[in-house]
Coordinates of N, CA and C in Angstrom, one line a residue:
M1 N 56.9 27.0 -75.4 CA 56.2 27.7 -74.7 C 56.1 27.0 -73.4
T2 N 56.0 28.2 -72.4 CA 56.9 27.4 -71.1 C 54.9 27.3 -70.8
R3 N 54.7 26.4 -69.2 CA 53.3 26.3 -68.4 C 53.8 27.7 -67.0
S4 N 53.1 27.6 -67.0 CA 52.7 28.3 -65.3 C 53.0 27.4 -64.2
P5 N 53.5 27.7 -63.6 CA 53.4 27.0 -61.9 C 52.2 26.1 -61.9
S6 N 51.5 25.7 -61.8 CA 50.5 25.1 -60.6 C 50.3 25.4 -59.5
R7 N 49.0 26.5 -59.6 CA 48.7 27.5 -58.7 C 47.6 26.4 -57.3
I8 N 47.8 26.4 -56.1 CA 46.9 25.1 -55.1 C 45.6 26.2 -55.6
P9 N 44.7 25.1 -55.6 CA 43.6 26.3 -55.3 C 42.4 27.7 -53.9
E10 N 41.9 28.4 -53.8 CA 41.8 28.7 -53.2 C 41.1 28.4 -52.2
Q11 N 40.4 27.7 -52.5 CA 39.1 27.3 -51.6 C 40.2 26.3 -51.2
A12 N 40.7 25.4 -51.3 CA 41.7 24.6 -50.3 C 42.5 25.3 -50.0
T13 N 43.3 26.1 -49.6 CA 43.2 26.7 -49.0 C 43.2 27.1 -47.8
R14 N 41.7 26.8 -47.4 CA 40.8 27.6 -46.2 C 40.8 26.6 -45.8
L15 N 41.1 25.5 -46.1 CA 40.5 24.5 -46.0 C 41.1 23.9 -45.0
I16 N 42.6 24.2 -45.5 CA 43.6 23.6 -44.6 C 44.4 24.4 -43.9
I17 N 43.6 26.0 -44.3 CA 43.9 27.0 -42.6 C 43.1 26.6 -41.9
L18 N 41.6 26.1 -42.5 CA 40.6 26.2 -41.1 C 41.1 24.5 -40.4
L19 N 41.4 23.4 -41.4 CA 41.8 22.4 -40.8 C 42.9 22.5 -38.9
V20 N 44.0 24.1 -40.0 CA 44.7 23.7 -39.5 C 44.1 24.3 -38.0
V21 N 44.2 25.5 -38.3 CA 43.4 25.8 -36.9 C 42.4 24.9 -35.8
A22 N 41.4 23.8 -36.4 CA 40.5 23.6 -35.6 C 41.7 22.8 -35.0
V23 N 43.0 22.1 -34.9 CA 43.8 21.1 -34.7 C 44.4 21.7 -33.2
T24 N 44.7 23.0 -33.9 CA 45.5 23.7 -32.5 C 44.9 24.0 -31.3
A25 N 43.3 24.7 -32.0 CA 42.2 24.4 -30.9 C 41.9 23.7 -29.8
L26 N 42.0 21.8 -30.4 CA 41.8 20.8 -30.2 C 43.0 20.4 -29.2
V27 N 44.1 20.5 -29.5 CA 45.4 20.4 -28.8 C 45.3 20.9 -27.6
T28 N 45.2 22.8 -27.5 CA 45.2 23.5 -26.6 C 44.1 23.3 -25.7
A29 N 43.0 23.3 -26.5 CA 41.3 22.8 -24.8 C 41.8 21.1 -24.5
R30 N 42.9 20.7 -25.2 CA 43.0 19.4 -24.8 C 44.0 19.4 -23.3
A31 N 44.9 20.2 -23.7 CA 46.1 20.9 -22.4 C 45.8 21.8 -21.2
I32 N 45.0 22.3 -21.7 CA 44.2 23.4 -20.8 C 43.2 23.3 -19.8
L33 N 42.6 21.9 -20.6 CA 40.9 21.6 -19.8 C 41.1 19.9 -19.0
I34 N 42.2 19.3 -19.7 CA 42.2 18.4 -19.3 C 42.8 17.6 -18.2
P35 N 42.1 17.2 -17.3 CA 42.9 16.9 -15.8 C 44.1 16.5 -16.5
D36 N 45.4 16.1 -15.6 CA 46.0 15.5 -14.9 C 46.4 14.2 -15.6
D37 N 45.4 13.8 -13.7 CA 45.2 12.9 -13.2 C 43.8 12.3 -14.7
F38 N 43.4 12.1 -15.1 CA 42.5 11.7 -16.6 C 42.8 10.4 -16.9
G39 N 42.4 8.9 -16.8 CA 42.9 7.7 -17.3 C 44.2 7.0 -16.2
E40 N 44.2 7.6 -15.8 CA 45.4 7.1 -14.3 C 44.4 5.8 -13.9
Y41 N 43.4 5.8 -13.5 CA 42.3 4.0 -14.0 C 41.6 4.3 -14.5
G42 N 41.6 4.2 -15.2 CA 40.4 4.3 -16.4 C 39.6 5.5 -17.5
H43 N 38.5 5.1 -17.0 CA 38.2 7.2 -18.2 C 37.3 8.2 -17.1
F44 N 38.5 7.4 -16.2 CA 38.2 9.0 -15.5 C 39.2 9.3 -14.7
R45 N 39.1 10.8 -13.8 CA 39.9 12.0 -12.8 C 40.2 10.8 -11.8
S46 N 41.7 10.1 -11.6 CA 41.4 9.9 -10.0 C 41.3 10.4 -9.1
S47 N 41.7 11.9 -8.6 CA 41.7 12.7 -7.8 C 40.0 12.5 -7.7
A48 N 38.8 12.2 -8.9 CA 37.1 12.1 -8.6 C 36.7 10.9 -7.3
I49 N 37.6 10.6 -6.5 CA 37.4 9.1 -6.0 C 37.5 10.4 -4.8
D50 N 38.6 11.3 -5.0 CA 38.1 11.6 -3.5 C 37.4 12.3 -3.7
E51 N 37.5 13.4 -4.4 CA 35.9 14.6 -4.0 C 34.9 13.9 -3.5
N52 N 34.8 12.5 -3.9 CA 33.2 11.7 -3.8 C 33.1 11.6 -2.6
I53 N 34.4 11.0 -1.7 CA 34.1 10.7 -0.8 C 34.2 12.8 0.5
S54 N 35.0 13.3 -0.4 CA 34.7 14.7 1.0 C 33.6 15.6 0.7
V55 N 32.5 14.4 -0.1 CA 31.3 15.0 -0.3 C 30.6 14.7 0.7
P56 N 29.8 15.7 2.4 CA 28.9 15.3 2.6 C 28.0 14.4 3.6
I57 N 27.0 14.4 3.7 CA 27.2 12.6 3.4 C 25.0 13.8 3.7
K58 N 24.0 13.1 3.2 CA 22.8 13.9 3.7 C 22.3 13.2 3.5
Y59 N 22.5 12.1 3.2 CA 21.1 10.6 4.0 C 21.5 10.4 4.2
A60 N 20.7 9.5 5.2 CA 21.0 8.1 6.3 C 20.4 7.2 5.5
G61 N 19.6 6.6 5.1 CA 19.0 5.9 4.6 C 17.4 5.4 5.3
Q62 N 17.0 4.1 4.5 CA 15.7 3.9 5.6 C 15.9 3.4 6.1
A63 N 16.9 2.1 6.3 CA 17.1 1.2 7.9 C 17.4 2.0 8.7
I64 N 17.7 3.0 8.8 CA 18.6 3.3 10.0 C 16.8 4.7 10.6
C65 N 16.2 4.9 10.3 CA 14.8 5.7 10.4 C 14.0 4.3 11.3
A66 N 13.8 3.3 11.1 CA 13.1 2.2 12.3 C 14.4 1.7 13.4
D67 N 15.3 2.5 13.4 CA 15.7 3.0 15.0 C 15.1 3.3 15.9
C68 N 13.9 4.8 16.0 CA 13.9 5.3 16.0 C 12.2 5.2 16.4
H69 N 11.6 5.2 14.8 CA 10.6 5.4 14.1 C 9.6 3.6 13.8
D70 N 10.4 3.1 14.8 CA 9.7 1.5 14.3 C 8.3 1.0 15.1
D71 N 7.2 2.0 14.8 CA 6.3 1.9 15.4 C 4.9 2.3 13.6
V72 N 6.3 3.4 12.9 CA 5.8 3.8 12.0 C 6.4 3.7 10.9
V73 N 7.7 2.6 10.4 CA 8.4 1.6 9.9 C 7.3 0.7 9.5
E74 N 6.2 0.0 10.9 CA 5.7 -1.1 10.4 C 4.2 -1.0 9.7
V75 N 3.7 0.8 10.4 CA 2.9 0.1 9.9 C 3.1 0.0 8.0
K76 N 3.7 1.7 7.4 CA 4.4 1.7 6.5 C 4.7 0.3 5.0
E77 N 5.7 -1.0 6.2 CA 5.4 -1.8 5.4 C 4.7 -2.5 4.7
V78 N 3.4 -2.8 5.6 CA 2.2 -3.3 5.0 C 1.3 -1.9 4.4
G79 N 1.7 -0.8 4.1 CA 1.0 -0.2 3.2 C 1.5 -0.1 2.2
Y80 N 0.1 0.9 1.1 CA 0.9 1.2 0.0 C 2.2 2.7 -0.8
H81 N 2.5 2.5 0.5 CA 4.1 3.5 0.8 C 5.3 2.9 1.0
R82 N 4.7 1.4 0.9 CA 5.9 0.7 1.1 C 6.9 1.1 0.6
G83 N 7.2 1.0 -0.7 CA 8.5 1.1 -1.3 C 9.0 2.9 -1.4
V84 N 7.6 3.3 -0.9 CA 8.5 5.2 -0.4 C 9.9 4.8 0.2
A85 N 10.6 5.1 -0.5 CA 11.2 5.6 0.9 C 11.7 6.6 1.6
C86 N 11.3 6.9 3.1 CA 11.3 7.8 4.2 C 11.4 9.0 3.8
E87 N 13.1 9.4 2.9 CA 13.5 10.8 2.9 C 13.2 10.8 1.8
V88 N 11.8 10.4 0.8 CA 11.7 10.7 -0.3 C 10.4 12.0 0.1
C89 N 9.7 11.9 1.2 CA 9.1 13.1 1.7 C 9.6 13.6 2.9
H90 N 10.8 13.4 3.4 CA 10.7 13.8 4.6 C 11.9 14.7 4.6
G91 N 12.8 14.5 2.9 CA 13.7 15.0 3.3 C 15.1 14.0 3.2
P92 N 16.6 15.3 3.1 CA 17.5 14.3 3.7 C 17.0 13.9 4.7
A93 N 18.2 12.9 5.9 CA 17.8 12.6 7.4 C 18.9 12.4 7.9
A94 N 20.4 12.7 7.1 CA 21.5 12.4 8.1 C 21.9 13.6 9.1
A95 N 21.7 14.7 8.8 CA 22.1 15.9 10.4 C 20.7 14.5 10.9
H96 N 19.6 14.7 10.7 CA 18.4 14.6 11.7 C 18.8 13.3 13.0
V97 N 19.8 12.5 12.3 CA 20.3 11.5 13.1 C 20.8 11.2 13.7
E98 N 22.2 12.1 13.3 CA 23.2 12.8 14.0 C 22.5 13.5 15.1
D99 N 22.0 14.2 14.9 CA 20.7 15.9 16.2 C 20.0 16.1 15.9
E100 N 19.2 14.9 16.4 CA 17.4 14.2 15.8 C 17.0 15.8 17.0
E101 N 17.0 16.4 18.2 CA 16.7 17.6 18.8 C 16.8 19.0 18.4
S102 N 17.4 18.8 17.1 CA 17.7 20.3 16.5 C 17.5 20.6 15.2
V103 N 17.8 19.9 14.6 CA 17.2 19.5 13.0 C 16.2 18.3 12.8
E104 N 15.2 19.0 13.0 CA 13.4 18.2 12.8 C 13.7 17.7 10.7
L105 N 12.8 17.1 11.1 CA 13.1 16.8 9.0 C 11.9 16.9 8.8
R106 N 11.7 17.4 7.2 CA 10.1 17.9 6.5 C 9.2 17.6 7.0
V107 N 8.0 17.8 6.9 CA 6.9 16.7 7.0 C 6.2 17.9 6.5
P108 N 5.7 17.0 5.2 CA 4.7 17.7 4.0 C 2.7 16.8 4.2
R109 N 2.3 18.7 5.0 CA 0.8 18.4 5.3 C 0.5 19.6 3.8
G110 N 0.9 20.4 3.4 CA -0.6 20.8 2.1 C -0.7 19.7 1.3
R111 N -0.9 20.8 0.6 CA -2.4 20.1 -0.4 C -1.4 19.4 -1.8
G112 N -0.3 21.0 -2.2 CA 0.4 20.4 -3.4 C 1.6 19.3 -3.1
Y113 N 1.9 18.4 -2.2 CA 3.2 18.1 -2.2 C 2.0 16.1 -2.5
C114 N 1.3 16.1 -2.3 CA 1.1 14.7 -2.4 C 0.5 14.5 -4.5
P115 N 0.3 16.0 -5.0 CA -0.5 15.9 -6.1 C 0.8 15.3 -7.1
L116 N 1.9 15.6 -6.5 CA 3.6 15.2 -7.8 C 3.3 13.9 -8.0
C117 N 2.3 13.2 -7.1 CA 2.5 11.8 -7.4 C 1.1 11.0 -8.4
H118 N 0.7 11.6 -7.1 CA -1.1 11.0 -7.7 C -1.4 11.9 -8.6
E119 N -2.0 12.9 -8.4 CA -2.3 13.9 -10.2 C -2.9 12.7 -11.2
Y120 N -3.3 13.5 -11.5 CA -4.4 12.2 -12.5 C -3.7 12.6 -14.3
L121 N -3.0 11.6 -14.6 CA -1.7 11.1 -15.3 C -1.7 10.3 -16.5
P122 N -2.8 10.1 -17.5 CA -2.3 9.4 -18.5 C -1.5 8.6 -18.4
S123 N -0.6 9.0 -19.0 CA 0.8 8.0 -18.7 C 1.1 7.9 -17.2
R124 N 0.7 7.3 -16.7 CA 0.6 6.8 -15.4 C 0.2 5.7 -15.3
P125 N 1.3 4.2 -14.7 CA 1.0 3.0 -14.5 C -1.3 2.6 -14.6
T126 N -1.4 1.9 -15.5 CA -2.5 1.4 -14.9 C -3.2 0.9 -13.8
G127 N -3.8 2.0 -12.8 CA -4.3 0.9 -11.6 C -3.0 2.5 -10.5
F128 N -2.7 3.1 -10.7 CA -2.4 3.9 -10.5 C -2.3 4.7 -9.6
P129 N -2.8 4.7 -8.4 CA -4.0 6.1 -7.7 C -3.9 7.3 -8.2
Q130 N -4.6 7.6 -8.4 CA -4.6 9.3 -9.0 C -6.0 10.2 -8.8
V131 N -5.9 10.7 -8.4 CA -7.3 12.1 -8.6 C -6.8 13.7 -8.9
V132 N -7.9 13.9 -9.3 CA -8.2 15.7 -10.0 C -8.1 15.9 -8.7
S133 N -7.1 16.7 -8.5 CA -7.1 17.4 -7.9 C -8.1 18.6 -7.4
A134 N -8.2 19.3 -8.7 CA -9.1 20.4 -8.2 C -10.1 20.0 -7.6
S135 N -10.8 18.3 -8.3 CA -11.9 18.6 -7.8 C -12.0 17.4 -7.1
H136 N -11.6 16.6 -6.2 CA -10.8 16.0 -4.9 C -10.8 16.7 -4.2
N137 N -12.4 16.9 -3.2 CA -11.6 17.6 -2.1 C -11.2 18.9 -1.9
P138 N -11.6 19.4 -2.7 CA -10.5 21.4 -2.7 C -10.5 21.7 -1.1
I139 N -9.3 22.5 -1.6 CA -9.2 22.7 -0.9 C -8.3 21.6 1.0
Q140 N -9.1 21.4 1.3 CA -8.5 19.7 2.9 C -7.4 19.1 2.2
P141 N -6.7 19.6 3.2 CA -4.9 18.2 2.9 C -5.0 17.1 2.6
C142 N -4.8 16.6 1.8 CA -5.1 14.9 1.5 C -4.8 14.0 3.0
V143 N -3.3 14.5 3.8 CA -3.7 13.7 5.1 C -4.8 13.7 6.6
R144 N -6.0 15.1 5.8 CA -7.1 14.6 6.7 C -7.8 13.6 6.6
C145 N -7.8 12.9 5.7 CA -8.2 11.9 5.5 C -7.7 10.3 4.6
H146 N -6.0 10.7 5.0 CA -5.5 9.5 4.3 C -3.9 9.4 5.7
E147 N -4.2 8.5 5.5 CA -3.2 8.2 6.8 C -1.6 7.8 5.6
P148 N -0.5 9.1 6.1 CA 0.8 8.4 4.6 C 1.7 7.6 4.7
H149 N 1.7 6.9 5.7 CA 2.6 6.3 5.9 C 2.2 4.7 5.2
D150 N -0.5 4.7 5.2 CA -0.4 4.0 5.0 C -1.7 4.2 4.5
P151 N -1.6 5.0 2.9 CA -3.0 6.3 2.8 C -4.0 5.1 1.9
T152 N -5.0 3.5 2.5 CA -5.4 3.6 1.9 C -6.8 4.8 2.5
P153 N -7.4 4.6 1.8 CA -8.7 5.3 1.7 C -9.3 4.8 3.2
P154 N -9.5 5.6 3.4 CA -10.3 5.8 5.4 C -11.7 5.5 4.6
E155 N -12.5 5.0 4.1 CA -13.8 4.2 3.8 C -13.9 4.7 1.9
T156 N -14.5 3.3 2.1 CA -14.9 2.5 1.3 C -15.9 3.1 0.2
P157 N -15.7 4.0 -0.9 CA -16.9 5.7 -1.7 C -17.9 4.4 -2.6
Q158 N -19.5 4.8 -1.5 CA -20.2 3.9 -1.9 C -20.8 5.0 -2.5
E159 N -20.9 6.3 -3.2 CA -21.4 6.7 -4.7 C -20.7 7.0 -5.3
C160 N -20.7 6.5 -6.3 CA -19.8 6.5 -7.8 C -19.9 9.1 -7.5
S161 N -20.3 9.6 -7.1 CA -19.7 10.8 -7.4 C -18.5 11.3 -6.4
A162 N -18.3 11.2 -5.7 CA -16.9 10.7 -4.5 C -16.1 11.1 -5.3
C163 N -15.7 10.1 -6.5 CA -14.9 10.3 -7.8 C -15.1 11.0 -9.4
H164 N -16.7 10.8 -9.6 CA -16.8 11.5 -10.9 C -17.8 12.1 -10.6
A165 N -16.5 13.1 -9.5 CA -18.2 14.2 -9.4 C -18.4 15.2 -10.6
T166 N -18.4 15.7 -12.2 CA -18.1 15.8 -12.9 C -19.0 15.5 -13.5
I167 N -19.4 13.7 -13.9 CA -20.3 13.7 -14.2 C -21.5 13.2 -13.1
A168 N -21.5 13.5 -12.2 CA -22.4 13.0 -10.7 C -23.0 14.8 -12.2
R169 N -22.6 15.9 -11.8 CA -23.3 17.3 -11.7 C -24.0 16.8 -12.8
T170 N -23.5 17.2 -14.0 CA -24.0 16.9 -15.1 C -25.1 16.0 -15.2
K171 N -25.7 14.6 -15.0 CA -26.3 13.7 -14.9 C -27.0 14.2 -14.1
S172 N -27.4 14.8 -13.1 CA -28.4 15.1 -12.2 C -28.7 16.8 -13.2
V173 N -28.8 17.3 -13.6 CA -29.6 18.1 -14.2 C -30.4 17.4 -15.8
S174 N -30.1 16.2 -16.1 CA -30.3 15.9 -17.5 C -31.8 15.2 -16.9
H175 N -32.4 14.2 -17.8 CA -32.6 13.4 -18.0 C -32.5 12.0 -16.7
H176 N -31.7 11.5 -17.3 CA -30.9 10.9 -16.0 C -30.7 11.0 -14.7
A177 N -31.2 11.6 -14.8 CA -30.8 11.9 -13.1 C -31.3 11.2 -11.7
Y178 N -32.1 10.7 -12.9 CA -33.4 9.3 -11.3 C -32.9 7.6 -11.6
V179 N -31.6 7.8 -12.9 CA -31.8 6.5 -13.5 C -29.8 6.8 -12.2
E180 N -30.4 5.2 -11.2 CA -28.5 4.6 -11.5 C -27.8 4.3 -12.2
C181 N -26.6 4.8 -12.0 CA -25.0 4.5 -12.6 C -24.8 2.7 -12.7
T182 N -25.5 2.2 -12.4 CA -25.0 0.4 -12.2 C -26.8 0.2 -12.7
Q183 N -27.4 0.6 -13.3 CA -28.4 0.4 -13.5 C -28.2 0.6 -15.8
C184 N -27.1 0.5 -16.1 CA -25.7 1.0 -17.2 C -24.0 0.7 -17.0
H185 N -24.2 0.7 -16.0 CA -22.3 0.1 -15.9 C -22.3 -1.2 -14.9
E186 N -22.2 -2.3 -15.0 CA -22.0 -3.2 -14.7 C -20.3 -3.4 -13.4
T187 N -20.5 -2.6 -12.1 CA -19.2 -2.0 -11.4 C -19.5 -3.5 -10.0
P188 N -17.9 -3.9 -10.6 CA -17.8 -4.3 -10.3 C -17.1 -4.1 -8.6
V189 N -17.7 -4.8 -7.3 CA -16.5 -4.5 -5.9 C -15.8 -3.1 -6.1
E190 N -14.4 -4.6 -6.5 CA -13.1 -4.1 -6.2 C -13.4 -2.6 -7.5
H191 N -13.6 -2.3 -8.0 CA -14.0 -1.1 -8.7 C -13.6 0.1 -7.5
K192 N -14.2 -0.3 -6.7 CA -14.1 1.4 -5.3 C -12.6 0.9 -4.5
I193 N -12.2 0.2 -5.0 CA -11.0 -0.2 -3.6 C -9.3 0.2 -5.3
S194 N -9.6 -0.3 -6.4 CA -8.6 -0.4 -7.0 C -8.9 -0.1 -8.6
P195 N -9.7 1.5 -8.8 CA -10.8 1.7 -10.2 C -10.2 1.7 -11.1
R196 N -9.1 1.2 -11.4 CA -7.6 1.9 -12.6 C -7.6 -0.3 -13.4
V197 N -7.6 -0.9 -11.9 CA -7.9 -2.2 -12.0 C -9.0 -2.7 -12.9
S198 N -10.3 -2.9 -12.2 CA -10.7 -3.0 -12.0 C -11.8 -2.3 -13.2
I199 N -12.2 -2.1 -14.5 CA -13.7 -1.6 -15.3 C -14.6 -1.2 -15.4
P200 N -15.1 -1.3 -14.9 CA -16.9 -0.7 -15.4 C -17.5 -1.8 -16.8
T201 N -18.4 -2.2 -16.5 CA -19.0 -2.3 -18.3 C -19.3 -0.9 -19.0
K202 N -20.3 -0.5 -20.1 CA -20.5 -0.1 -20.5 C -21.3 -0.8 -22.1
P203 N -22.3 -0.5 -22.2 CA -23.2 -0.3 -23.2 C -22.8 -0.3 -24.7
N204 N -22.6 -1.3 -25.1 CA -22.0 -1.6 -26.4 C -22.7 -1.8 -28.1
D205 N -24.0 -1.1 -27.6 CA -24.8 -1.3 -28.7 C -26.1 -0.6 -28.9
R206 N -27.2 -0.4 -29.8 CA -28.2 -0.5 -29.5 C -28.9 -0.6 -29.1
A207 N -29.3 -2.2 -28.3 CA -30.4 -3.0 -28.4 C -30.8 -2.6 -26.8
F208 N -29.3 -1.7 -25.6 CA -29.3 -1.4 -24.6 C -30.4 0.3 -24.4
C209 N -30.1 0.5 -25.3 CA -31.3 1.8 -24.7 C -32.4 1.8 -25.6
G210 N -32.9 0.8 -26.3 CA -34.2 0.1 -27.0 C -34.5 -0.3 -25.9
G211 N -33.8 -1.0 -24.7 CA -34.7 -1.3 -23.7 C -35.8 -0.6 -22.7
C212 N -35.5 0.8 -23.0 CA -36.6 2.3 -22.1 C -36.8 2.8 -23.5
H213 N -36.4 3.3 -24.0 CA -36.4 4.5 -25.1 C -37.2 2.8 -26.6
S214 N -36.8 2.3 -26.7 CA -37.6 1.4 -27.8 C -39.4 1.8 -27.7
R215 N -39.9 1.8 -29.4 CA -41.3 2.3 -28.8 C -41.7 1.0 -28.9
G216 N -43.2 0.7 -27.6 CA -43.5 -0.5 -27.2 C -42.9 -1.3 -25.9
V217 N -42.1 -1.3 -26.2 CA -41.6 -1.0 -24.8 C -42.4 -1.5 -23.6
D218 N -41.8 -1.8 -22.0 CA -42.9 -1.1 -20.8 C -41.5 -0.6 -20.0
A219 N -41.9 1.0 -20.0 CA -40.7 2.1 -19.1 C -41.6 2.7 -18.2
P220 N -41.3 3.6 -18.1 CA -41.6 4.4 -17.8 C -42.3 5.4 -17.5
P221 N -43.4 5.7 -17.2 CA -44.4 7.0 -18.0 C -43.3 8.7 -18.7
G222 N -42.9 9.2 -19.1 CA -43.3 9.8 -19.8 C -41.6 9.8 -20.6
T223 N -41.3 8.5 -20.3 CA -40.2 8.1 -21.4 C -40.0 8.5 -22.6
P224 N -38.7 8.9 -23.1 CA -39.5 9.1 -25.3 C -39.2 7.8 -25.2
T225 N -40.1 7.6 -26.3 CA -39.5 6.1 -27.4 C -39.9 6.5 -28.8
V226 N -38.3 5.4 -29.8 CA -38.7 6.5 -31.0 C -38.8 4.5 -31.7
N227 N -39.0 4.0 -33.1 CA -39.0 3.0 -33.9 C -37.2 4.0 -34.4
M228 N -37.0 2.3 -33.2 CA -34.9 1.7 -33.5 C -35.3 1.4 -33.9
V229 N -36.2 1.0 -35.5 CA -35.6 -0.1 -36.8 C -34.9 1.6 -37.7
D230 N -35.9 2.4 -37.7 CA -35.6 4.0 -38.4 C -35.4 4.7 -38.0
H231 N -34.8 4.7 -36.2 CA -34.7 6.4 -35.5 C -32.8 5.8 -35.8
G232 N -31.8 7.1 -35.9 CA -31.0 6.7 -36.5 C -30.4 5.6 -37.9
E233 N -30.8 4.9 -37.6 CA -30.6 4.0 -38.5 C -29.3 3.3 -38.4
N234 N -28.0 3.3 -38.8 CA -27.2 2.2 -38.3 C -26.4 2.9 -37.0
Y235 N -26.5 3.8 -36.6 CA -25.5 4.6 -35.3 C -26.5 4.2 -34.0
V236 N -25.1 4.0 -33.7 CA -25.6 3.4 -31.7 C -25.9 5.2 -31.5
C237 N -26.2 4.8 -30.2 CA -27.6 6.1 -29.6 C -26.6 7.7 -28.7
W238 N -25.3 6.6 -28.7 CA -24.7 7.8 -28.1 C -23.0 8.7 -29.2
Q239 N -24.1 8.3 -30.5 CA -23.4 9.2 -30.8 C -23.6 10.3 -31.7
C240 N -24.8 10.8 -31.8 CA -25.8 11.8 -31.5 C -26.8 12.0 -30.0
H241 N -26.0 11.3 -28.9 CA -26.7 11.5 -27.7 C -25.5 11.2 -26.4
Y242 N -25.5 12.4 -25.7 CA -25.0 12.3 -24.2 C -25.3 10.6 -23.4
T243 N -24.7 9.9 -22.9 CA -25.5 9.4 -22.2 C -25.9 10.6 -21.2
H244 N -24.5 10.7 -20.3 CA -25.3 11.8 -19.0 C -26.3 12.4 -18.7
L245 N -26.1 13.4 -20.0 CA -26.6 14.8 -20.8 C -27.9 13.7 -21.9
P246 N -28.5 13.3 -22.5 CA -29.3 13.1 -22.8 C -30.4 13.7 -24.0
Q247 N -29.9 14.5 -23.6 CA -31.5 15.8 -23.9 C -30.9 15.5 -26.1
A248 N -32.7 15.6 -26.3 CA -32.5 15.7 -28.1 C -31.5 16.9 -28.6
R249 N -30.9 16.5 -30.7 CA -29.8 17.5 -29.9 C -30.9 18.6 -31.0

């Protein structure tokens, strides 16, 4: 009895064909796409050096700005923007250095530029100056109040509403309208200068609200009072009452 010759499985034949096509495509792509000078000086094209040298220079560097604008640079070096290069805001300056009369730099005066860095984002570093541009002096350009090269606030805010306008508007129509913010929040003076570095305190227990609202205390006339022993049981007050608008639910 004769045995039939063994045959290569059809699946193996397809796999071999696929591998041959892939290898052929790889060799062809390498021959067509990889430049001849690749690898002469390491893992890059040797001609890339000449190409990079031929690219026109656009940026002049901050040091050269001081040659003509030493007064501005002097102010900037002691301000909050001392670490920001001039060309970040004014754009590439090489052409301006070559011909300062005909090539003018960008001077951002609109309201949309500064929020690129200073719009409130929770991911920004603690202490970084941030605003909510929709409520922070809306419509007014930033440069009206802040000198860009030394953007210190023109004056220290005296009222909490300068930064907390939304809370202030809510509180103004509540029973706590005449309660000073500092009565509930111990606020360091430094908070007005670096708000996210120096944080005001917040009440953390029921006894604080009970100072005005516990039955039997010497509270202003008309102040709602409750028996703090059984009112709300173990819940803290602000789990049921929003402190800036503490109407009963």
